[in-house]
PDB file of C-alpha atoms in Angstrom:
ATOM      1  CA  MET M   1      29.237-127.977-126.886  1.00  0.00           C
ATOM      2  CA  GLN M   2      28.301-124.351-127.524  1.00  0.00           C
ATOM      3  CA  GLY M   3      24.694-125.387-128.002  1.00  0.00           C
ATOM      4  CA  GLU M   4      24.676-127.162-124.636  1.00  0.00           C
ATOM      5  CA  ALA M   5      26.235-124.122-122.964  1.00  0.00           C
ATOM      6  CA  ASP M   6      23.618-121.832-124.505  1.00  0.00           C
ATOM      7  CA  ALA M   7      20.797-124.113-123.380  1.00  0.00           C
ATOM      8  CA  ALA M   8      22.213-124.193-119.854  1.00  0.00           C
ATOM      9  CA  ARG M   9      22.369-120.381-119.764  1.00  0.00           C
ATOM     10  CA  VAL M  10      18.774-120.188-120.925  1.00  0.00           C
ATOM     11  CA  LEU M  11      17.672-122.609-118.209  1.00  0.00           C
ATOM     12  CA  ASP M  12      19.643-120.695-115.575  1.00  0.00           C
ATOM     13  CA  ALA M  13      18.125-117.389-116.650  1.00  0.00           C
ATOM     14  CA  ALA M  14      14.600-118.770-116.904  1.00  0.00           C
ATOM     15  CA  ASP M  15      14.834-120.460-113.515  1.00  0.00           C
ATOM     16  CA  ARG M  16      15.970-117.222-111.871  1.00  0.00           C
ATOM     17  CA  LEU M  17      13.392-115.025-113.595  1.00  0.00           C
ATOM     18  CA  PHE M  18      10.496-117.436-113.073  1.00  0.00           C
ATOM     19  CA  ASN M  19      11.450-117.634-109.405  1.00  0.00           C
ATOM     20  CA  GLU M  20      11.622-113.847-109.047  1.00  0.00           C
ATOM     21  CA  ARG M  21       8.634-112.758-111.138  1.00  0.00           C
ATOM     22  CA  GLY M  22       6.475-115.796-111.757  1.00  0.00           C
ATOM     23  CA  ILE M  23       5.904-117.562-115.050  1.00  0.00           C
ATOM     24  CA  GLN M  24       3.404-115.159-116.565  1.00  0.00           C
ATOM     25  CA  GLY M  25       5.481-112.127-115.626  1.00  0.00           C
ATOM     26  CA  VAL M  26       8.424-113.197-117.783  1.00  0.00           C
ATOM     27  CA  GLY M  27       8.557-113.124-121.567  1.00  0.00           C
ATOM     28  CA  MET M  28      10.917-114.964-123.865  1.00  0.00           C
ATOM     29  CA  ASP M  29      12.634-111.684-124.780  1.00  0.00           C
ATOM     30  CA  ALA M  30      13.556-111.119-121.125  1.00  0.00           C
ATOM     31  CA  ILE M  31      14.960-114.639-120.897  1.00  0.00           C
ATOM     32  CA  ARG M  32      16.922-114.131-124.102  1.00  0.00           C
ATOM     33  CA  ASP M  33      18.443-110.912-122.740  1.00  0.00           C
ATOM     34  CA  ALA M  34      19.288-112.451-119.362  1.00  0.00           C
ATOM     35  CA  ALA M  35      20.852-115.515-120.979  1.00  0.00           C
ATOM     36  CA  ASP M  36      22.624-113.434-123.642  1.00  0.00           C
ATOM     37  CA  VAL M  37      21.756-115.832-126.442  1.00  0.00           C
ATOM     38  CA  PRO M  38      20.136-115.117-129.816  1.00  0.00           C
ATOM     39  CA  LEU M  39      16.363-115.505-129.852  1.00  0.00           C
ATOM     40  CA  LYS M  40      16.702-117.953-132.731  1.00  0.00           C
ATOM     41  CA  ARG M  41      19.013-120.119-130.616  1.00  0.00           C
ATOM     42  CA  LEU M  42      16.592-119.985-127.688  1.00  0.00           C
ATOM     43  CA  TYR M  43      13.662-121.147-129.805  1.00  0.00           C
ATOM     44  CA  ARG M  44      15.744-123.879-131.393  1.00  0.00           C
ATOM     45  CA  ASP M  45      16.264-125.466-127.974  1.00  0.00           C
ATOM     46  CA  PHE M  46      12.873-124.516-126.521  1.00  0.00           C
ATOM     47  CA  PRO M  47      10.263-124.102-129.282  1.00  0.00           C
ATOM     48  CA  SER M  48       7.756-122.541-126.888  1.00  0.00           C
ATOM     49  CA  LYS M  49       7.620-120.957-123.466  1.00  0.00           C
ATOM     50  CA  THR M  50       5.673-123.994-122.311  1.00  0.00           C
ATOM     51  CA  ASP M  51       8.574-126.237-123.310  1.00  0.00           C
ATOM     52  CA  LEU M  52      10.939-124.002-121.366  1.00  0.00           C
ATOM     53  CA  VAL M  53       8.755-124.043-118.250  1.00  0.00           C
ATOM     54  CA  HIS M  54       8.666-127.845-118.338  1.00  0.00           C
ATOM     55  CA  ALA M  55      12.450-128.022-118.778  1.00  0.00           C
ATOM     56  CA  VAL M  56      13.070-125.618-115.889  1.00  0.00           C
ATOM     57  CA  LEU M  57      10.814-127.574-113.545  1.00  0.00           C
ATOM     58  CA  THR M  58      12.323-130.906-114.561  1.00  0.00           C
ATOM     59  CA  ARG M  59      15.846-129.668-113.937  1.00  0.00           C
ATOM     60  CA  ARG M  60      14.897-128.044-110.646  1.00  0.00           C
ATOM     61  CA  ASP M  61      13.323-131.299-109.483  1.00  0.00           C
ATOM     62  CA  ASN M  62      16.639-133.064-109.905  1.00  0.00           C
ATOM     63  CA  ASP M  63      18.672-130.201-108.429  1.00  0.00           C
ATOM     64  CA  VAL M  64      16.503-129.837-105.322  1.00  0.00           C
ATOM     65  CA  ARG M  65      16.386-133.539-104.522  1.00  0.00           C
ATOM     66  CA  THR M  66      20.123-133.941-105.091  1.00  0.00           C
ATOM     67  CA  ALA M  67      20.916-130.967-102.857  1.00  0.00           C
ATOM     68  CA  LEU M  68      18.559-132.214-100.125  1.00  0.00           C
ATOM     69  CA  ALA M  69      20.022-135.720-100.061  1.00  0.00           C
ATOM     70  CA  ARG M  70      23.571-134.353-100.024  1.00  0.00           C
ATOM     71  CA  TYR M  71      22.754-131.978 -97.163  1.00  0.00           C
ATOM     72  CA  VAL M  72      21.222-134.739 -95.066  1.00  0.00           C
ATOM     73  CA  ASP M  73      24.165-137.060 -95.743  1.00  0.00           C
ATOM     74  CA  ASP M  74      26.669-134.350 -94.800  1.00  0.00           C
ATOM     75  CA  ASN M  75      24.942-133.002 -91.694  1.00  0.00           C
ATOM     76  CA  ALA M  76      23.252-135.894 -89.899  1.00  0.00           C
ATOM     77  CA  SER M  77      24.132-139.399 -88.786  1.00  0.00           C
ATOM     78  CA  THR M  78      21.372-141.012 -86.716  1.00  0.00           C
ATOM     79  CA  PRO M  79      18.021-141.848 -88.341  1.00  0.00           C
ATOM     80  CA  ARG M  80      16.154-139.204 -86.340  1.00  0.00           C
ATOM     81  CA  GLU M  81      18.766-136.540 -87.071  1.00  0.00           C
ATOM     82  CA  ARG M  82      18.474-137.324 -90.771  1.00  0.00           C
ATOM     83  CA  VAL M  83      14.737-136.662 -90.749  1.00  0.00           C
ATOM     84  CA  LEU M  84      15.114-133.395 -88.854  1.00  0.00           C
ATOM     85  CA  ALA M  85      17.998-132.330 -91.107  1.00  0.00           C
ATOM     86  CA  VAL M  86      15.422-131.954 -93.875  1.00  0.00           C
ATOM     87  CA  PHE M  87      14.063-128.953 -91.981  1.00  0.00           C
ATOM     88  CA  ASP M  88      17.553-127.586 -91.370  1.00  0.00           C
ATOM     89  CA  PHE M  89      17.950-127.708 -95.152  1.00  0.00           C
ATOM     90  CA  LEU M  90      14.723-125.751 -95.482  1.00  0.00           C
ATOM     91  CA  TYR M  91      16.011-123.145 -93.020  1.00  0.00           C
ATOM     92  CA  GLU M  92      19.131-122.545 -95.093  1.00  0.00           C
ATOM     93  CA  TRP M  93      17.033-122.339 -98.259  1.00  0.00           C
ATOM     94  CA  PHE M  94      14.492-119.963 -96.689  1.00  0.00           C
ATOM     95  CA  SER M  95      17.351-117.759 -95.443  1.00  0.00           C
ATOM     96  CA  GLY M  96      18.767-117.226 -98.929  1.00  0.00           C
ATOM     97  CA  PRO M  97      18.260-113.896-100.714  1.00  0.00           C
ATOM     98  CA  ASP M  98      16.569-115.554-103.702  1.00  0.00           C
ATOM     99  CA  PHE M  99      13.920-117.502-101.771  1.00  0.00           C
ATOM    100  CA  ARG M 100      10.447-116.805-103.146  1.00  0.00           C
ATOM    101  CA  GLY M 101       8.742-120.016-102.108  1.00  0.00           C
ATOM    102  CA  CYS M 102       8.564-123.382-103.829  1.00  0.00           C
ATOM    103  CA  LEU M 103       8.644-122.956-107.609  1.00  0.00           C
ATOM    104  CA  PHE M 104       6.502-126.077-108.033  1.00  0.00           C
ATOM    105  CA  ILE M 105       3.772-124.806-105.728  1.00  0.00           C
ATOM    106  CA  ASN M 106       3.960-121.319-107.231  1.00  0.00           C
ATOM    107  CA  THR M 107       3.782-122.605-110.795  1.00  0.00           C
ATOM    108  CA  VAL M 108       0.787-124.833-110.096  1.00  0.00           C
ATOM    109  CA  GLY M 109      -0.884-121.790-108.546  1.00  0.00           C
ATOM    110  CA  GLU M 110      -0.243-119.821-111.731  1.00  0.00           C
ATOM    111  CA  LEU M 111      -0.716-122.431-114.420  1.00  0.00           C
ATOM    112  CA  GLY M 112      -2.172-125.550-112.842  1.00  0.00           C
ATOM    113  CA  GLY M 113      -5.670-124.767-114.024  1.00  0.00           C
ATOM    114  CA  THR M 114      -4.580-124.491-117.647  1.00  0.00           C
ATOM    115  CA  SER M 115      -1.619-126.871-117.874  1.00  0.00           C
ATOM    116  CA  ASP M 116      -2.041-130.510-116.953  1.00  0.00           C
ATOM    117  CA  GLU M 117       1.638-131.167-117.645  1.00  0.00           C
ATOM    118  CA  VAL M 118       2.760-128.564-115.103  1.00  0.00           C
ATOM    119  CA  GLY M 119       0.549-130.284-112.546  1.00  0.00           C
ATOM    120  CA  ARG M 120       2.040-133.662-113.419  1.00  0.00           C
ATOM    121  CA  ILE M 121       5.637-132.427-113.150  1.00  0.00           C
ATOM    122  CA  ALA M 122       4.957-130.750-109.805  1.00  0.00           C
ATOM    123  CA  ALA M 123       3.133-133.799-108.443  1.00  0.00           C
ATOM    124  CA  ARG M 124       5.961-136.063-109.598  1.00  0.00           C
ATOM    125  CA  HIS M 125       8.464-133.871-107.743  1.00  0.00           C
ATOM    126  CA  LYS M 126       6.447-133.916-104.540  1.00  0.00           C
ATOM    127  CA  ARG M 127       5.995-137.692-104.773  1.00  0.00           C
ATOM    128  CA  ALA M 128       9.746-138.123-105.188  1.00  0.00           C
ATOM    129  CA  VAL M 129      10.396-135.989-102.108  1.00  0.00           C
ATOM    130  CA  ARG M 130       7.771-138.000-100.254  1.00  0.00           C
ATOM    131  CA  ASP M 131       9.520-141.235-101.268  1.00  0.00           C
ATOM    132  CA  TYR M 132      12.810-139.866 -99.948  1.00  0.00           C
ATOM    133  CA  LEU M 133      11.130-138.977 -96.657  1.00  0.00           C
ATOM    134  CA  ALA M 134       9.635-142.476 -96.576  1.00  0.00           C
ATOM    135  CA  ASP M 135      13.137-143.939 -96.756  1.00  0.00           C
ATOM    136  CA  LEU M 136      14.183-141.739 -93.839  1.00  0.00           C
ATOM    137  CA  VAL M 137      11.228-142.640 -91.621  1.00  0.00           C
ATOM    138  CA  THR M 138      11.571-146.327 -92.499  1.00  0.00           C
ATOM    139  CA  ASP M 139      15.129-146.147 -91.196  1.00  0.00           C
ATOM    140  CA  CYS M 140      13.552-144.809 -88.001  1.00  0.00           C
ATOM    141  CA  ALA M 141      11.283-147.884 -87.887  1.00  0.00           C
ATOM    142  CA  LEU M 142       8.259-145.604 -88.131  1.00  0.00           C
ATOM    143  CA  PRO M 143       5.164-146.078 -90.296  1.00  0.00           C
ATOM    144  CA  GLU M 144       5.646-144.934 -93.872  1.00  0.00           C
ATOM    145  CA  SER M 145       2.558-142.743 -93.483  1.00  0.00           C
ATOM    146  CA  VAL M 146       4.692-140.423 -91.348  1.00  0.00           C
ATOM    147  CA  ALA M 147       6.379-139.368 -94.590  1.00  0.00           C
ATOM    148  CA  ASP M 148       3.078-137.981 -95.875  1.00  0.00           C
ATOM    149  CA  GLN M 149       2.667-135.979 -92.684  1.00  0.00           C
ATOM    150  CA  LEU M 150       6.222-134.651 -92.881  1.00  0.00           C
ATOM    151  CA  LEU M 151       5.646-133.565 -96.471  1.00  0.00           C
ATOM    152  CA  ILE M 152       2.550-131.627 -95.416  1.00  0.00           C
ATOM    153  CA  ILE M 153       4.610-129.874 -92.739  1.00  0.00           C
ATOM    154  CA  ALA M 154       7.382-129.060 -95.210  1.00  0.00           C
ATOM    155  CA  ASN M 155       5.020-127.769 -97.906  1.00  0.00           C
ATOM    156  CA  GLY M 156       3.185-125.637 -95.374  1.00  0.00           C
ATOM    157  CA  ALA M 157       6.487-124.213 -94.181  1.00  0.00           C
ATOM    158  CA  MET M 158       7.467-123.275 -97.745  1.00  0.00           C
ATOM    159  CA  VAL M 159       4.248-121.339 -98.280  1.00  0.00           C
ATOM    160  CA  THR M 160       4.277-119.660 -94.865  1.00  0.00           C
ATOM    161  CA  ALA M 161       7.945-118.659 -95.048  1.00  0.00           C
ATOM    162  CA  ALA M 162       7.416-117.090 -98.467  1.00  0.00           C
ATOM    163  CA  MET M 163       4.272-115.222 -97.398  1.00  0.00           C
ATOM    164  CA  HIS M 164       5.863-113.760 -94.276  1.00  0.00           C
ATOM    165  CA  ASP M 165       9.466-113.573 -95.505  1.00  0.00           C
ATOM    166  CA  ASP M 166      10.495-115.409 -92.349  1.00  0.00           C
ATOM    167  CA  PRO M 167      13.037-118.251 -92.422  1.00  0.00           C
ATOM    168  CA  GLU M 168      12.297-119.023 -88.770  1.00  0.00           C
ATOM    169  CA  VAL M 169       9.215-120.847 -90.018  1.00  0.00           C
ATOM    170  CA  ALA M 170      11.572-123.727 -90.835  1.00  0.00           C
ATOM    171  CA  ARG M 171      12.616-123.909 -87.174  1.00  0.00           C
ATOM    172  CA  GLN M 172       8.981-124.070 -86.120  1.00  0.00           C
ATOM    173  CA  ALA M 173       8.306-126.762 -88.714  1.00  0.00           C
ATOM    174  CA  ARG M 174      11.301-128.702 -87.394  1.00  0.00           C
ATOM    175  CA  ALA M 175       9.851-128.579 -83.882  1.00  0.00           C
ATOM    176  CA  VAL M 176       6.517-129.894 -85.178  1.00  0.00           C
ATOM    177  CA  ALA M 177       8.316-132.669 -87.058  1.00  0.00           C
ATOM    178  CA  ASP M 178      10.185-133.606 -83.885  1.00  0.00           C
ATOM    179  CA  ILE M 179       6.893-133.889 -81.998  1.00  0.00           C
ATOM    180  CA  LEU M 180       5.492-136.025 -84.810  1.00  0.00           C
ATOM    181  CA  LEU M 181       8.459-138.411 -84.732  1.00  0.00           C
ATOM    182  CA  ARG M 182       8.089-138.899 -80.989  1.00  0.00           C
ATOM    183  CA  ALA M 183       4.317-139.319 -81.144  1.00  0.00           C
ATOM    184  CA  ALA M 184       4.537-141.879 -83.954  1.00  0.00           C
ATOM    185  CA  ARG M 185       6.583-144.269 -81.847  1.00  0.00           C
ATOM    186  CA  PRO M 186       4.928-146.938 -79.714  1.00  0.00           C
ATOM    187  CA  VAL M 187       4.290-146.065 -76.073  1.00  0.00           C
ATOM    188  CA  GLY M 188       7.212-147.235 -73.971  1.00  0.00           C
ATOM    189  CA  GLU M 189       9.706-146.759 -76.780  1.00  0.00           C
ATOM    190  CA  ARG M 190       9.793-142.976 -76.901  1.00  0.00           C
ATOM    191  CA  GLY M 191      13.363-142.050 -76.142  1.00  0.00           C
ATOM    192  CA  ASP M 192      15.588-139.417 -77.666  1.00  0.00           C
ATOM    193  CA  ASP M 193      16.104-141.236 -80.941  1.00  0.00           C
ATOM    194  CA  CYS M 194      14.281-143.561 -83.274  1.00  0.00           C
ATOM    195  CA  ARG M 195      13.852-147.151 -82.205  1.00  0.00           C
ATOM    196  CA  ARG M 196      16.722-148.503 -84.212  1.00  0.00           C
ATOM    197  CA  ALA M 197      19.697-147.242 -86.086  1.00  0.00           C
ATOM    198  CA  ALA M 198      19.852-148.177 -89.717  1.00  0.00           C
ATOM    199  CA  SER M 199      22.260-147.648 -92.540  1.00  0.00           C
ATOM    200  CA  PRO M 200      21.190-144.515 -94.433  1.00  0.00           C
ATOM    201  CA  ARG M 201      19.361-145.354 -97.638  1.00  0.00           C
ATOM    202  CA  LYS M 202      20.362-143.862-100.923  1.00  0.00           C
ATOM    203  CA  SER M 203      17.902-141.343-102.315  1.00  0.00           C
ATOM    204  CA  ARG M 204      15.670-142.722-105.056  1.00  0.00           C
TER     205      ARG M 204
END
């Protein structure tokens, strides 16, 4: 149990420091100090910094997607509201004091050219988010391709909000997403909500 607790502290510390300073700006000694675990213990769980980076990204993938699905379930009911709630989630995230952009995008920017595995983990995360969006737009009776367009809007919002330190970017992205949802519906069926109500799908 102590070993699991130590590993969790290391992951927490690494996640925070990587988010604040970037991957290359953080050494294993700094992570050890922040986690308050012996260096030997750290290397037993994570033999290299590369292993730790992969573990942090894998855990964050699960945490982000779980938090997003929970937020949508708790704050929206109709199919259209559920899609737009994704951008309300982004607004709350962008408004937090620890927001530095998307760790997956940032890490690919730092390491993507030298680490194929980082690229694979980041791409897998984005595909999983895209699949979740596809479930939401399918419940709106819209083409699944709308999910790809929504993901582009969301990713662009993450980068822009981080560059300008402006959470309002999420509101603007939400407005664009709303326009997209309306435009994607057949002419003559463009009301205030999606064409049909559907039971919310479980996240994949």
